[in-house]
Every structure is written in structure tokens, then in C-alpha cells.
Phi, psi and omega in degrees: 000135183293157177286147175245122181054037176083358182251145173285162176306319180298320180291321180296314181284348176275350185264334188203146173092183187306313187292335179293337181269003181257159180304147184301323182291324177289321177301316179295320180297321178295311185291337175290340186253359183275158171248131184271134180240123176253114191238148175277167176297148175084009180274129176281121180268316179224146173254137172299134183088359180287167181282174180297152180189017177093186184245161181229141174241141181270115176274318178206161181088212181198145177236136179271134180258121179245148178213171182204167170222192183290349183254337191203152171124176358288145183234136176287123183251332186194160173243120178274139183231191189315127178098340182283147176237146179212165179087009184278347183299331180300321179287320186283327186241338184078004181276165174290165183300140177251353178239148166261148183223131175222151179285136180262346183199175175306127191221142173245124181243148169260123179253116176258108186295160178298324178296318179294320178295319179295320179295320178295322178296327181281330186261339180243112185306324184269003187300322180299320177295317180295315179295324179299331179295340176303323182299326180294324177293325176295321177296317179300317180294316179300318178300317181295318179297314181297315181300319179295316183290342178274356175291124189287316182282129186297322183292323175291322179294320178296317179298314181296320180293320178297318178296318181291316185288338176269333182076015185295331179290346178254015176090006178287136177236150179289158183282341180228159180298340181292343176106194182280147177280090175220122175263168186293327179294316180292320178296319177297321179296316180290328184264000183055053180222151181292156179298322179297317180295320178297315181300312181297317182295316180294322177298321178294317178298320180295321180294336177276353181083015182278333181207166177238130183261137175229186180286104182069015182229150173223123175254124180270116186264333181226086183297320183298314181295318181294319180290324177296320178294317181299329184266358185249180173246014180284152175265150174292131181270000000 
């Protein structure tokens, strides 16, 4: 597998996400068993309600997570990026998929099949504990999404959502200078804000020099200023 941003797959998964928190020998055992998928934007990886099929790790690019309930949906809630894993609930609970997943940009995924996960549980005594830790990362993500959506002011909520969906606070960088593949409609859906409100807010942020807007792209130029605004009650001047 080719290097991404100068890092090997093993190095990338050792830096962020569930696998980075597991012992090096188990991390190597997982990566020895994955199948690599190189996907174009707009490819459906998982359907909500789908059958079991193993877990996926994001090596590069981004995948959108959609969910729904009896009142609403499917709704885009978050974009998972390098180091993130998803689809593990099938192993832990045996239930059908509860999230839909689609690629938001050119993406490389590691697919660990259900058979490979089962084999690891049988051959590595601590594997069940290691796989169970995936759930904690899911809880952390859910907490972050809820916390962002509870921000009352839409412009602060948009800023917080943009930071979360790009992963820039965790060291994620876009693959090209044009920035991350996020359009205003998707950002509005994740931030529970109208497309018009997102457009006006992003233009204001751009005028402050915090980001650069392109066609379906957003480059964050001043992470510190944007994160300070997201965490404050100050208005953009």
C-alpha cells in the first residue's frame, strides 16, 4: 500500500483513532488481515439496516456518516477521516447496521472482514477487549456531535462543526492546497443550519482570513482563530 502524506499505513493508523490505542503487535495483526479499497467520491460503503460485514478504517480521504430515526433522516452527521474506524457494531452486538456511510472525496479504506475479526478473537486472547475499545471511540464521537449541536448560536455551531468534520484540531490536513472536500449543503446538514446561513457565515470567516473558500472546498487558514470563536460568545466584527 502506498504511503499517504509520507506515512506508511501502519504509521498513519498508529497516530490517530482506535487502532492507535492498541498494542503494536495487535495493530500489525489487524493490518496484515485488511483488504485495501480505493474509492471515488459518492460511493456507498454501508447501508443503514444492512447485514454484518466487518469494520473499516479510513487511511485517507473522508466518509460521511448518516443516520435516521422514525421522525427524520437519513441525515449527514459527521465526516470520518484518517485513523477513524466504523462498522464495528456488527461484531460487538450482532445487530444490523445503524449508520449509512458514503465517501465524500477520493478515499482509501482498510476493510477488516467479519471472518478476520472472528479469527483474531480466537487467536489473540485480548482481542475481544481491544475490539470492545472501538465502542469508546464511538461514544467520544457521539458526545462531540451532541455538544456541537447544542451550541445555540448558528455561527458558533457552524465553526465547531467545521473543525470537527475536518479533524484539523487532531492534526488532519487536506490532501491538496484547495482544502477539504466539504460543500455548504453538507456543512449545513451537519450543523443543523440553513445553506444560506452557512454561506453568509463562511463568507464572514473568509473575510477575517480564517479560511479560503473554493468550489466544494474549504481550506482552514487560521485554526486557532476559528477554534477560539467556536468556543466563545463573541461576535465576528
